Coordinates of C-alpha atoms in Angstrom, one line a residue:
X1 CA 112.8 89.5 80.2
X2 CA 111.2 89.0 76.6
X3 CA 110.8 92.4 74.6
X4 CA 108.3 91.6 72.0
X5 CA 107.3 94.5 70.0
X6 CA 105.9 94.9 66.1
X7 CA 107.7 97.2 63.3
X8 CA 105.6 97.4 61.2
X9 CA 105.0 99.5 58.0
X10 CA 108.6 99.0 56.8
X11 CA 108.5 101.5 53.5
X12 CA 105.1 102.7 54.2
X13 CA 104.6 106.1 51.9
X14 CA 106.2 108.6 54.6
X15 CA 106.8 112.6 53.2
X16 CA 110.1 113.8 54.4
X17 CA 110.7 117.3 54.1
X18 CA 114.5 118.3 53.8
X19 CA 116.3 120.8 51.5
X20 CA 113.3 122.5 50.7
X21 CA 111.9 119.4 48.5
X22 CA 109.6 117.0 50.0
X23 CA 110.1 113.3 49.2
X24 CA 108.2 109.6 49.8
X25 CA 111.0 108.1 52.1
X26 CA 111.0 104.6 53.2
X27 CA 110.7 104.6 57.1
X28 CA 109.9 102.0 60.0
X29 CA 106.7 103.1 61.3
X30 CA 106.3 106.3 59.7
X31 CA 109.6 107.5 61.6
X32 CA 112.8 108.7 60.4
X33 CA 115.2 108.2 61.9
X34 CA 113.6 104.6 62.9
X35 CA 112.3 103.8 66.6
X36 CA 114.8 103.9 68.8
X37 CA 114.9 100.1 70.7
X38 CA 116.2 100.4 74.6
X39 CA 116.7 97.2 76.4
X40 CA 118.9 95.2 78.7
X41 CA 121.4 93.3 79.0
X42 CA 120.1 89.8 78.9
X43 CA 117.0 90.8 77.1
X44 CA 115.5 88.7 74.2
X45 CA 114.0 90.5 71.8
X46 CA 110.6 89.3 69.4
X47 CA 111.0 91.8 66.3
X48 CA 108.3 91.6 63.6
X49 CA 109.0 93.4 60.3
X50 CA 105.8 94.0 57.9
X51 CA 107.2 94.9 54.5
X52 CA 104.6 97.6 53.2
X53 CA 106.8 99.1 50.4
X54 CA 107.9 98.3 47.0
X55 CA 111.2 96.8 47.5
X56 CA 112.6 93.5 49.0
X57 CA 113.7 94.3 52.6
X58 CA 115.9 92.9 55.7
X59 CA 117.1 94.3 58.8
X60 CA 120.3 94.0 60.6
X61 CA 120.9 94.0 64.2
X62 CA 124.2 96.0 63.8
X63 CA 126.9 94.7 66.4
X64 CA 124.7 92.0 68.0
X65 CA 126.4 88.6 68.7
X66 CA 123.8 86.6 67.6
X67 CA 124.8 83.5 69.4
X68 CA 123.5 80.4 67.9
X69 CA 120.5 82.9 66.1
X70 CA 122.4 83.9 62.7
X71 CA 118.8 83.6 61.1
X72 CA 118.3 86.6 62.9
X73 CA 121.1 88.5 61.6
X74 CA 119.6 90.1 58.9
X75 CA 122.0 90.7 55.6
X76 CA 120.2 89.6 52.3
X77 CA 120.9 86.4 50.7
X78 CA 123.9 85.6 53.5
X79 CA 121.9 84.8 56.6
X80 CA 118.2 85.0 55.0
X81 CA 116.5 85.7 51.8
X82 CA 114.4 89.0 51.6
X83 CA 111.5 89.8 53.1
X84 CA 109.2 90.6 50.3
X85 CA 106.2 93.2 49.8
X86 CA 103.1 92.7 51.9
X87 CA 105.6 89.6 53.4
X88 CA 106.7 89.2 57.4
X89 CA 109.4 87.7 59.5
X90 CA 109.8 87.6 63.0
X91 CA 113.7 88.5 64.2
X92 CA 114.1 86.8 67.8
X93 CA 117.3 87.0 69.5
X94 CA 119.0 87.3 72.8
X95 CA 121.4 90.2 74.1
X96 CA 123.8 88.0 75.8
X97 CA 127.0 89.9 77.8
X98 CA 126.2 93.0 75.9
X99 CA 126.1 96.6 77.1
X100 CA 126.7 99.8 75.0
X101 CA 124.6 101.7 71.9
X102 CA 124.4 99.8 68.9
X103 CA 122.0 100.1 66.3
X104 CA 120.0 98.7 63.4
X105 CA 119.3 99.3 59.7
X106 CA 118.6 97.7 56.7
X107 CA 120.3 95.1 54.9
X108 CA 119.3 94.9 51.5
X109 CA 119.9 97.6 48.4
X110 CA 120.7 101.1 50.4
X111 CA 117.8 101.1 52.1
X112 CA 119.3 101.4 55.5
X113 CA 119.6 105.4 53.9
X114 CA 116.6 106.0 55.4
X115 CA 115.7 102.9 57.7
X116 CA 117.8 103.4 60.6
X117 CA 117.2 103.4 64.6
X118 CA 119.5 103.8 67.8
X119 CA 119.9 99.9 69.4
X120 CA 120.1 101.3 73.5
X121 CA 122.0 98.2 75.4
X122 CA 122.0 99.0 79.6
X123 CA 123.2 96.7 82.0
X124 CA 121.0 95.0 83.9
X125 CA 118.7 95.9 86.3
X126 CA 121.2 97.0 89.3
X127 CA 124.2 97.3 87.9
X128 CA 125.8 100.3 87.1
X129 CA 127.4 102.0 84.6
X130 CA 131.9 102.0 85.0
X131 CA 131.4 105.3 84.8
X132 CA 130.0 108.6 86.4
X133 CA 126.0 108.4 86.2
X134 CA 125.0 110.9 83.2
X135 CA 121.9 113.3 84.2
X136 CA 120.8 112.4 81.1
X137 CA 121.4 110.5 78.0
X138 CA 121.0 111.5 74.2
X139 CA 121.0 109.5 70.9
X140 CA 123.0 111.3 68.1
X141 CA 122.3 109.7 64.8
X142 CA 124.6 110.9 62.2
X143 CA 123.1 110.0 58.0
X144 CA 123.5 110.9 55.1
X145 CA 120.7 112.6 52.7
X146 CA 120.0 112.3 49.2
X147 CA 117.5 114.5 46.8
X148 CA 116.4 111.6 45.4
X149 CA 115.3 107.6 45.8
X150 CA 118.6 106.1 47.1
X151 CA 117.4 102.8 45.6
X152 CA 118.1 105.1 41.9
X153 CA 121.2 106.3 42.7
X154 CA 122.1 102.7 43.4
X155 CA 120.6 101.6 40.8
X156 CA 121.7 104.0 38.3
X157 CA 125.3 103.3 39.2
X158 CA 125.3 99.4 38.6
X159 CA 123.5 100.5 35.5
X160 CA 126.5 102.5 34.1
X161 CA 129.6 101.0 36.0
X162 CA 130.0 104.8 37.6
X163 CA 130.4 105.5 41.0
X164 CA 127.0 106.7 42.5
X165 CA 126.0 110.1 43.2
X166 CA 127.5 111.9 46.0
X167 CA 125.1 112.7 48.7
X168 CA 123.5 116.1 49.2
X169 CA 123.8 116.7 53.0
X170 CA 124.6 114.8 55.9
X171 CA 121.8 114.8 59.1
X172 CA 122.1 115.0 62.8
X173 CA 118.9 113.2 64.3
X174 CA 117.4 113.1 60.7
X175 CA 118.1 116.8 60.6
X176 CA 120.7 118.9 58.1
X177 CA 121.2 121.6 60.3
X178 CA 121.6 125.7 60.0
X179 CA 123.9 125.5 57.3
X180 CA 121.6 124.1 54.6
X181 CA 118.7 125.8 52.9
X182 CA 115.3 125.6 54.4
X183 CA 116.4 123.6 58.0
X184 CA 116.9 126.4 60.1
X185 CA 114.0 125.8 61.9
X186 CA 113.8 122.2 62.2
X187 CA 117.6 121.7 63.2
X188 CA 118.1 119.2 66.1
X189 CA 118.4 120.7 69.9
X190 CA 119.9 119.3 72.7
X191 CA 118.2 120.5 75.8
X192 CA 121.9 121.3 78.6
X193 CA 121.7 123.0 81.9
X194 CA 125.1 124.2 83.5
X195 CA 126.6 121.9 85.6
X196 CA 125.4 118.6 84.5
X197 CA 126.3 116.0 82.4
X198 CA 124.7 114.3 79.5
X199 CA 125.8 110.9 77.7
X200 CA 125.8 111.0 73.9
X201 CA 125.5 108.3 72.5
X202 CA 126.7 108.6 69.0
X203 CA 126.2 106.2 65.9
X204 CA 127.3 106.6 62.2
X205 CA 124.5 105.5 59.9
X206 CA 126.1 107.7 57.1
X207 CA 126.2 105.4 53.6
X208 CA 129.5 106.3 52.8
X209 CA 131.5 108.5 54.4
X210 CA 133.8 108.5 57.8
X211 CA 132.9 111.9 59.7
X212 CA 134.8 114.0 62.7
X213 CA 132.2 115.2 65.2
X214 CA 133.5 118.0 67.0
X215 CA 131.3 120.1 70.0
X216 CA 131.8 124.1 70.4
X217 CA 134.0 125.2 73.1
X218 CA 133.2 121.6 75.0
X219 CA 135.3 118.3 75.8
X220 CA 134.3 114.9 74.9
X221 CA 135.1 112.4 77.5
X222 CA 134.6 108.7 75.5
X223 CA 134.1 106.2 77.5
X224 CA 132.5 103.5 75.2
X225 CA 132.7 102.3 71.3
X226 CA 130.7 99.8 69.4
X227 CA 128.9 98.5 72.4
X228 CA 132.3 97.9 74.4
X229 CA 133.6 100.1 77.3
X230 CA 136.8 102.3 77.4
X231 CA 139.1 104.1 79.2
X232 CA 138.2 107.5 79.5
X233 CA 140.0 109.3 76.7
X234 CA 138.9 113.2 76.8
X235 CA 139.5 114.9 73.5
X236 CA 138.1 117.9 71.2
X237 CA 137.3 115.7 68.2
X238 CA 136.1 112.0 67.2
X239 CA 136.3 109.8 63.8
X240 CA 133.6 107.7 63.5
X241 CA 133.2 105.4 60.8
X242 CA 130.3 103.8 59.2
X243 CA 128.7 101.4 61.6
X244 CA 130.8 102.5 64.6
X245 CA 129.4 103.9 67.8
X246 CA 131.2 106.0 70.2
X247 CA 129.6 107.1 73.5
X248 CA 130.7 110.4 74.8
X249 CA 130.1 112.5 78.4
X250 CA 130.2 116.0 78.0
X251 CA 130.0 118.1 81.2
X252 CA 127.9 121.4 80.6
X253 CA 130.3 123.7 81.6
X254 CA 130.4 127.0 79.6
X255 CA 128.6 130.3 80.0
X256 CA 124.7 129.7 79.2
X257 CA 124.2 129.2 75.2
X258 CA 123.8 127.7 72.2
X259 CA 126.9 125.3 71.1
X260 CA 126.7 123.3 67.8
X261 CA 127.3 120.3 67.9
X262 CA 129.0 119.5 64.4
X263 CA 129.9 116.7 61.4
X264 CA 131.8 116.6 58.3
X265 CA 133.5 114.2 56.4
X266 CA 137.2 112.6 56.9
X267 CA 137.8 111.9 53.3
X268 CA 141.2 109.8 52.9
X269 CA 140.6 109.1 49.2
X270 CA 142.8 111.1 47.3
X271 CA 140.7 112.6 43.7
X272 CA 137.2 110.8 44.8
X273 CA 134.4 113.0 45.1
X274 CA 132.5 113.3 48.8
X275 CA 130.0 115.5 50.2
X276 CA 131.6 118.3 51.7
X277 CA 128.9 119.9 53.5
X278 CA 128.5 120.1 57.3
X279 CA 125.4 119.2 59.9
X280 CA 124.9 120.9 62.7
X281 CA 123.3 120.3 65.8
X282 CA 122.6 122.3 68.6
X283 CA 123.3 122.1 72.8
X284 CA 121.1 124.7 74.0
X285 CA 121.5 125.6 77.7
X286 CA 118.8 126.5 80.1
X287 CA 118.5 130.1 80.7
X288 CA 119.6 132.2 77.7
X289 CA 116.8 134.9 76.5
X290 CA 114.1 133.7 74.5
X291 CA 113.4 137.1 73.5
X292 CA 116.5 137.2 71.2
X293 CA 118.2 135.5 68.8
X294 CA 121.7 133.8 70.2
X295 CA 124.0 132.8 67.7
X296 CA 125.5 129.2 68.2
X297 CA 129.0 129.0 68.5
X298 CA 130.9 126.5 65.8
X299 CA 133.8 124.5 66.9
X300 CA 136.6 124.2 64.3
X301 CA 136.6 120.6 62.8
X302 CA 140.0 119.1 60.9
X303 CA 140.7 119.4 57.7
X304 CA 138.9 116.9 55.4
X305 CA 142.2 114.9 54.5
X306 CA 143.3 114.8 58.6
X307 CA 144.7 111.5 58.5
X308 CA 146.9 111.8 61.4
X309 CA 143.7 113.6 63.8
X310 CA 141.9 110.6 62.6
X311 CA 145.1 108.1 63.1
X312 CA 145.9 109.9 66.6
X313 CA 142.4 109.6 67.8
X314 CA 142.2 105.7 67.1
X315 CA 145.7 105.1 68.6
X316 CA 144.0 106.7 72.0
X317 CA 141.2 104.1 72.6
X318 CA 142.2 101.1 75.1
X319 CA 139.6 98.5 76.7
X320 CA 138.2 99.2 80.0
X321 CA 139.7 95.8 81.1
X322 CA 138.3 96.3 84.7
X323 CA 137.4 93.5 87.6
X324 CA 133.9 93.9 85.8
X325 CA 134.9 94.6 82.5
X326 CA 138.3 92.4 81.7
X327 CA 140.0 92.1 78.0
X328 CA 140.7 88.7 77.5
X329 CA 142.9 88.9 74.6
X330 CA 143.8 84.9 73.1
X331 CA 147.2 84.7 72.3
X332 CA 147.3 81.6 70.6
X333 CA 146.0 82.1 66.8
X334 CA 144.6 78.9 64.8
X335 CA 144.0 80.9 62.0
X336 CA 146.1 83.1 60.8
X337 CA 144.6 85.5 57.5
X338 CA 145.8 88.1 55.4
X339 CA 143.0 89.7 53.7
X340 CA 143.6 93.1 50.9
X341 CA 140.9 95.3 50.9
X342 CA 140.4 97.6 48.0
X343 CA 139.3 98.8 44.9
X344 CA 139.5 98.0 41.0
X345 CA 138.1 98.0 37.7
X346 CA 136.2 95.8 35.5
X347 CA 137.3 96.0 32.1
X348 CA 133.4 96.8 30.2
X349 CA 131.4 94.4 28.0
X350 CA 132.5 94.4 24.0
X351 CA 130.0 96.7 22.3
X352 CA 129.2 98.8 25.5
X353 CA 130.1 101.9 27.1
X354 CA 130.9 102.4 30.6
X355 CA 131.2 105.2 33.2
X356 CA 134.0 104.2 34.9
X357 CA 137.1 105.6 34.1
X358 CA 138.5 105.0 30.4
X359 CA 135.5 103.1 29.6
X360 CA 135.5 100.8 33.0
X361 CA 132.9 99.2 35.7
X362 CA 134.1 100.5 39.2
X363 CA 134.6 97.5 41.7
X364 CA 136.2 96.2 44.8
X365 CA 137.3 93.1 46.1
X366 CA 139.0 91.2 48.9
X367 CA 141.9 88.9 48.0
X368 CA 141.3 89.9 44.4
X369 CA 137.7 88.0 44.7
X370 CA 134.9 90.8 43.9
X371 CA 132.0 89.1 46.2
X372 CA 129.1 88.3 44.1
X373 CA 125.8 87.6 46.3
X374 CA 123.5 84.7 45.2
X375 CA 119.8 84.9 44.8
X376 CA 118.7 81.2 44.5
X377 CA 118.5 80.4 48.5
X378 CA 120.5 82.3 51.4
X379 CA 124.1 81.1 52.0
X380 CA 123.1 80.0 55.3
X381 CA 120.3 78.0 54.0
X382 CA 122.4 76.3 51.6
X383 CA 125.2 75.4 54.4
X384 CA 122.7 74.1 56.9
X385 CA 120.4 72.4 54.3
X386 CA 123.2 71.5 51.4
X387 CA 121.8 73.5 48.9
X388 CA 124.3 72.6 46.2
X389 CA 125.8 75.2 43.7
X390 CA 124.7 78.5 46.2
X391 CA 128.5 79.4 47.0
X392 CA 132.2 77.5 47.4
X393 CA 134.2 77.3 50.6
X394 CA 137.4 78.4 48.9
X395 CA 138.1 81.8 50.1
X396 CA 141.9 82.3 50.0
X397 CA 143.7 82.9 53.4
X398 CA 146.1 85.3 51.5
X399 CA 146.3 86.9 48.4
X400 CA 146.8 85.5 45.5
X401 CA 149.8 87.1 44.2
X402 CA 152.1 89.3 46.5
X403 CA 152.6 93.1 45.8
X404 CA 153.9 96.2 47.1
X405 CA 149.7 97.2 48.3
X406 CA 150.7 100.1 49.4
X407 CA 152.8 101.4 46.2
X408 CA 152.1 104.8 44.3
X409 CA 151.8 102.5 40.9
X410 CA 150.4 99.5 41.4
X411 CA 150.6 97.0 37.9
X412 CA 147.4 97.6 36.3
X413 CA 147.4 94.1 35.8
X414 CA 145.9 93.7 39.2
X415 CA 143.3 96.1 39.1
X416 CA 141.2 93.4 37.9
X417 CA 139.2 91.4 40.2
X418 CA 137.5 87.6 40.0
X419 CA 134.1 87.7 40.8
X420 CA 132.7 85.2 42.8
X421 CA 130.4 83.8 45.7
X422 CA 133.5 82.6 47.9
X423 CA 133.2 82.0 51.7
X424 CA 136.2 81.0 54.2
X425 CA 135.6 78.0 56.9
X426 CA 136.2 78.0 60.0
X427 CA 136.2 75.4 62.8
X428 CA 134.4 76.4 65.6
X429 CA 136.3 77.2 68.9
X430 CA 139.3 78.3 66.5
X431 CA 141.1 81.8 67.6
X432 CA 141.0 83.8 64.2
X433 CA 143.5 86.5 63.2
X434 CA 142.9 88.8 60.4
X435 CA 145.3 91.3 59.1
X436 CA 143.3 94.0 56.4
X437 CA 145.7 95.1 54.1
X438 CA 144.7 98.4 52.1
X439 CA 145.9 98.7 48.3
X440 CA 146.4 101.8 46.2
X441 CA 144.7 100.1 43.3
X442 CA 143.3 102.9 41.6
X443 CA 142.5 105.0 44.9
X444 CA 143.6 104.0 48.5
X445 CA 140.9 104.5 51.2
X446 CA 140.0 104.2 55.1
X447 CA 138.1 101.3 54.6
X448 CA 135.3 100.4 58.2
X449 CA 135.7 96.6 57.8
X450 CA 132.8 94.9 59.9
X451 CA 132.2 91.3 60.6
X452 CA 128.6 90.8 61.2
X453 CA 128.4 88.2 64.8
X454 CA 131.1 88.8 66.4
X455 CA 133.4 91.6 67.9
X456 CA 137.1 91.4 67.7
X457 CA 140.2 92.9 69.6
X458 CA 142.0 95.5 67.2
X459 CA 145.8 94.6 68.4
X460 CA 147.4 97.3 66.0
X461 CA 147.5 99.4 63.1
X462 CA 149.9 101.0 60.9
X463 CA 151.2 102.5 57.4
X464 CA 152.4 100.5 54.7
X465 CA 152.6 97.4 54.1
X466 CA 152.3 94.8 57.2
X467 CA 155.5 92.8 58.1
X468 CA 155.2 90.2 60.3
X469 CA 158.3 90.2 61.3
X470 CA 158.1 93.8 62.8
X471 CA 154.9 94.7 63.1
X472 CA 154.1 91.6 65.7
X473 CA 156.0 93.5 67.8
X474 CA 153.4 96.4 68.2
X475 CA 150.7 94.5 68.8
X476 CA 148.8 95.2 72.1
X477 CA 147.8 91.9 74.2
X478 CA 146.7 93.6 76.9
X479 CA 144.0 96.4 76.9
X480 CA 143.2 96.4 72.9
X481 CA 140.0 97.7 72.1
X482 CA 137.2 95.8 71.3
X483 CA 134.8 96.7 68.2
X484 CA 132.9 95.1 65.6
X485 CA 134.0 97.9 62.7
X486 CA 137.3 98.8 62.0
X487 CA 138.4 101.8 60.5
X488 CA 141.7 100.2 58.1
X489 CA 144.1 103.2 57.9
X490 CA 144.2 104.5 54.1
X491 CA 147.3 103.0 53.0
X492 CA 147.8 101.1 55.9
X493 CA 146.3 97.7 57.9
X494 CA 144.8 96.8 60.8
X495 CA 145.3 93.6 62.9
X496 CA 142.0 91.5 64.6
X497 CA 142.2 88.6 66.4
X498 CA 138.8 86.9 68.4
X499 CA 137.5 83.2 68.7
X500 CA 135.1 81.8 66.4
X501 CA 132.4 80.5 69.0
X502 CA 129.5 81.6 67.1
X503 CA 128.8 79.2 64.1
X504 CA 126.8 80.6 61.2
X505 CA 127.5 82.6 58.1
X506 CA 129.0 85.7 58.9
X507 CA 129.6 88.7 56.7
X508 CA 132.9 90.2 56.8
X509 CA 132.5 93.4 54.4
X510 CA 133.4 97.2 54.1
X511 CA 131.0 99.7 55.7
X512 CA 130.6 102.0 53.2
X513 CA 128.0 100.7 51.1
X514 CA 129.0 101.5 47.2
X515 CA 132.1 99.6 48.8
X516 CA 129.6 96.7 49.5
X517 CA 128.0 97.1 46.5
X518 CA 130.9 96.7 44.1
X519 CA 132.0 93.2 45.8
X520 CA 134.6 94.7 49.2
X521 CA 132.9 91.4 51.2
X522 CA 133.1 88.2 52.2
X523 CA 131.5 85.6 53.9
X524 CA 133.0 83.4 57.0
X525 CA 131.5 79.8 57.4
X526 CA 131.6 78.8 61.5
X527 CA 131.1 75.9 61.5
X528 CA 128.7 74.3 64.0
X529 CA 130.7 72.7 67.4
X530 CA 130.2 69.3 69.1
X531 CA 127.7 70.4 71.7
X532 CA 124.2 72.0 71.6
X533 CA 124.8 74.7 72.9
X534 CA 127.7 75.2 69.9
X535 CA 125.4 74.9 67.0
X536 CA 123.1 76.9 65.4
X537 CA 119.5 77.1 66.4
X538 CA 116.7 75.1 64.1
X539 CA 115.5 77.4 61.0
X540 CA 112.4 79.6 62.0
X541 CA 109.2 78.7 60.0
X542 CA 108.7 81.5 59.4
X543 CA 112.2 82.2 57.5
X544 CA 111.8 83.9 54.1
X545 CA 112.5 81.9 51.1
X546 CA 114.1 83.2 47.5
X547 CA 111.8 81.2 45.9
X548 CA 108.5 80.6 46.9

């Protein structure tokens, strides 16, 4: 089946009422959130995106495979240049062995703050779900809110070297909730009747910050993340990171009501600021007086700091790997990559004044290399058409120097960054592991690693500093799960191991976007195979250029 539909009116002039102050908000078709897109498995979807604001604009397919359609994938000057004002580009792609919630957003600035939309994957027609059949299904859309243009607070950030603005509320289906000023009466409901049960499907659009989701007096049964089934894990509370997706049943089972369904942030950053508000949402059973008020019950949510609710939560999540559904874990590895992730500080310009600490520019970096994008052609344009000068293919496979990440003083000698436009090859077919190391260089964080393309088997995660030599031996070959974010523990690492069989330029960066913004990417180079059907698609005519 081919879904062809128009977006149009990306950024036109849309009011948005929230905290009592009424902004021009850039929305997809006057809506915000953004449509919501429900298709199949096997679907190929014809996308047109009319750019009717002021700013340069892409979209992103969050989580889609993209197999042989990288053009397609959205990020700005990595797989395409930007769409500019009054410009177009048709996105056409196929869902291929995909079944879950995903989502999309935009890809260029911090856009995506407001351009947002739930990405609905079912299985095709006549197959069923690997679980119970829901009465009903619901998108939750967790963002984040500013009181101003999130393009300033960006802006105003790179401007100074300081870290940006915290935000001023986070949202439930666009929507702040009871607990914030003037959004009583617009606060997202949940229509429940007792006895049935309802699929939530939900997705972390927040900019920066990893939230627990907790329900009143309810249990969450999960039974899907990032567009990959699970085994059922029942539990009181989620972590959901940037970019990930969990998908929830919840069995209407209390005394008719009104249950909030709640958010706030897990902030694993020790001395950085965060919003630390909380959105609210509401299940609302059939059946209780209208002719009263009925105060919604609020479930208690961990502490801020949790680490170990959010570790023990993780550690819980294991691959379907059913007849239908199997994990099929390589366990040879071709490529074998140790990549830090964390933060730094660029010393300032003579003659200037900075807002980072002592006079500094925040930044980030991978491997020490702080990733600069380019603006004279797309990096996948300049691979495919050998656009000279664009970027360099020397990535390292491990860091540069060897350190104790993880140590409570690490030598201010490497808080320092190179910044560069680096990207790692890979031959096509190869199986790919990646261990991400957090640092304590000047803060260590949960960092939500994704890898644009592809989804990847998390094998393990730990505290510290990985050893090979011991660590190997915790590593889960059987029933991993399968994502395309990771949530690096703060202080800790991940392990991810998957097969390159998607060439293109895929980028490999850190969720939360003042991470993105300071450099925490990089870009991995598949390289085309030997057959057709293992190399990339012909460029679109349509594709944008940098330069016209």
């Amino acid at each position: 089946m081919v879904m062809a539909m128009v977006m149009g009116s990306i950024g036109q002039a849309t009011p948005v009422k929230r905290l009592c102050i009424t902004h021009e908000v850039v929305t997809v078709n006057g809506q915000y959130p953004g449509p919501m897109l429900e298709v199949r498995n096997g679907d190929t979807l014809v996308i047109t995106a009319i750019n009717k604001s002021k700013y340069n604009v892409t979209l992103h397919w969050h989580g889609i495979h993209q197999l042989r359609t990288a053009w397609a994938d959205g990020p700005q000057f990595v797989t395409q240049c930007p769409i500019k004002p009054e410009g177009r580009y048709t996105y056409m792609f196929t869902i291929e062995g995909q079944e879950g919630t995903l989502w999309w957003h935009a890809h260029s600035s911090w856009l995506r703050a407001s351009v947002f939309g739930a990405l609905i994957i079912r299985p095709k027609a006549g197959s069923p779900y690997p679980f119970r059949l829901p009465d009903k299904e619901f998108p939750v859309l967790l963002g984040e809110w500013w009181n101003r243009d999130p393009i300033d607070v960006v802006n105003q950030a790179s401007l100074t070297g300081a870290a940006p603005n915290i935000s001023d509320a986070f949202t439930i289906n666009g929507q702040p909730g009871d607990l914030y000023p003037c959004s009583i009466s617009e606060t997202s409901v949940i229509p429940m009747k007792k006895g049935k049960t309802y699929l939530l499907r939900i997705i972390n659009a927040a900019m920066n910050t990893e939230l627990f989701v907790s329900i009143a007096s309810h249990t969450m049964e999960v039974v899907a993340i990032d567009a990959a089934y699970t085994k059922p894990v029942r539990t009181s509370v989620i972590m959901i990171a940037p970019g990930q997706t969990t998908d929830v049943l919840v069995l209407a089972d209390q005394p008719p009501g009104r249950y909030y369904i709640a958010a706030r942030a897990y902030a694993s950053a020790q001395g950085i600021a965060f919003d630390n508000t909380t959105t609210t949402a509401i299940l609302e059973y059939e059946g209780i007086p209208k002719t009263e008020h009925v105060q919604a019950v609020m479930p208690v949510l961990p502490a801020y700091n949790d680490t170990n609710t959010a570790t023990a939560f993780a550690s819980k999540l294991r691959s379907l790997n059913s007849g239908d559904h199997p994990s099929a874990v390589p366990l040879h590895v071709d490529e074998n990559l140790f990549f830090t992730v964390g933060l730094g500080l660029f010393n300032c310009n003579p003659g200037s004044s900075c807002g980072g600490p002592n006079n500094t520019r925040f930044t980030a970096s991978m491997n020490n290399i702080s990733f600069i994008v380019p603006t004279r052609a797309s990096i996948l344009e300049a691979h495919v058409k050998g656009i000279q000068g664009v970027f360099t293919r020397d990535f390292p496979a491990m860091p540069p120097v060897v350190f104790d990440y993880t140590a409570m003083n690490v030598s201010r000698s490497l808080w320092q960054p190179i910044p560069g436009t680096k990207v790692y090859p890979i031959k096509f077919g190869s199986v790919v592991q990646i261990v991400f190391q957090d640092t304590n260089i000047f803060a260590a964080e949960n960092h939500p690693m994704h890898i644009h393309g592809y989804q990847f088997y998390v094998l393990a995660e730990g505290f510290g500093n990985f050893n090979a030599a011991t660590d190997t031996a915790k590593f889960n070959l059987v029933d991993p799960p399968l994502r395309n974010t990771v949530a690096v523990p703060v202080n800790g690492w991940s392990v991810i191991r998957f097969v390159a069989n998607n060439p293109g330029t895929w980028y490999m960066h850190c969720h939360l976007d003042v991470h993105i913004t300071w450099g925490l990417a990089t870009v991995l180079l598949v390289e085309n195979g030997v057959e057709e059907l293992e190399s990339l698609e012909p460029i679109p005519e349509d594709y944008p250029l940098c330069v016209d």
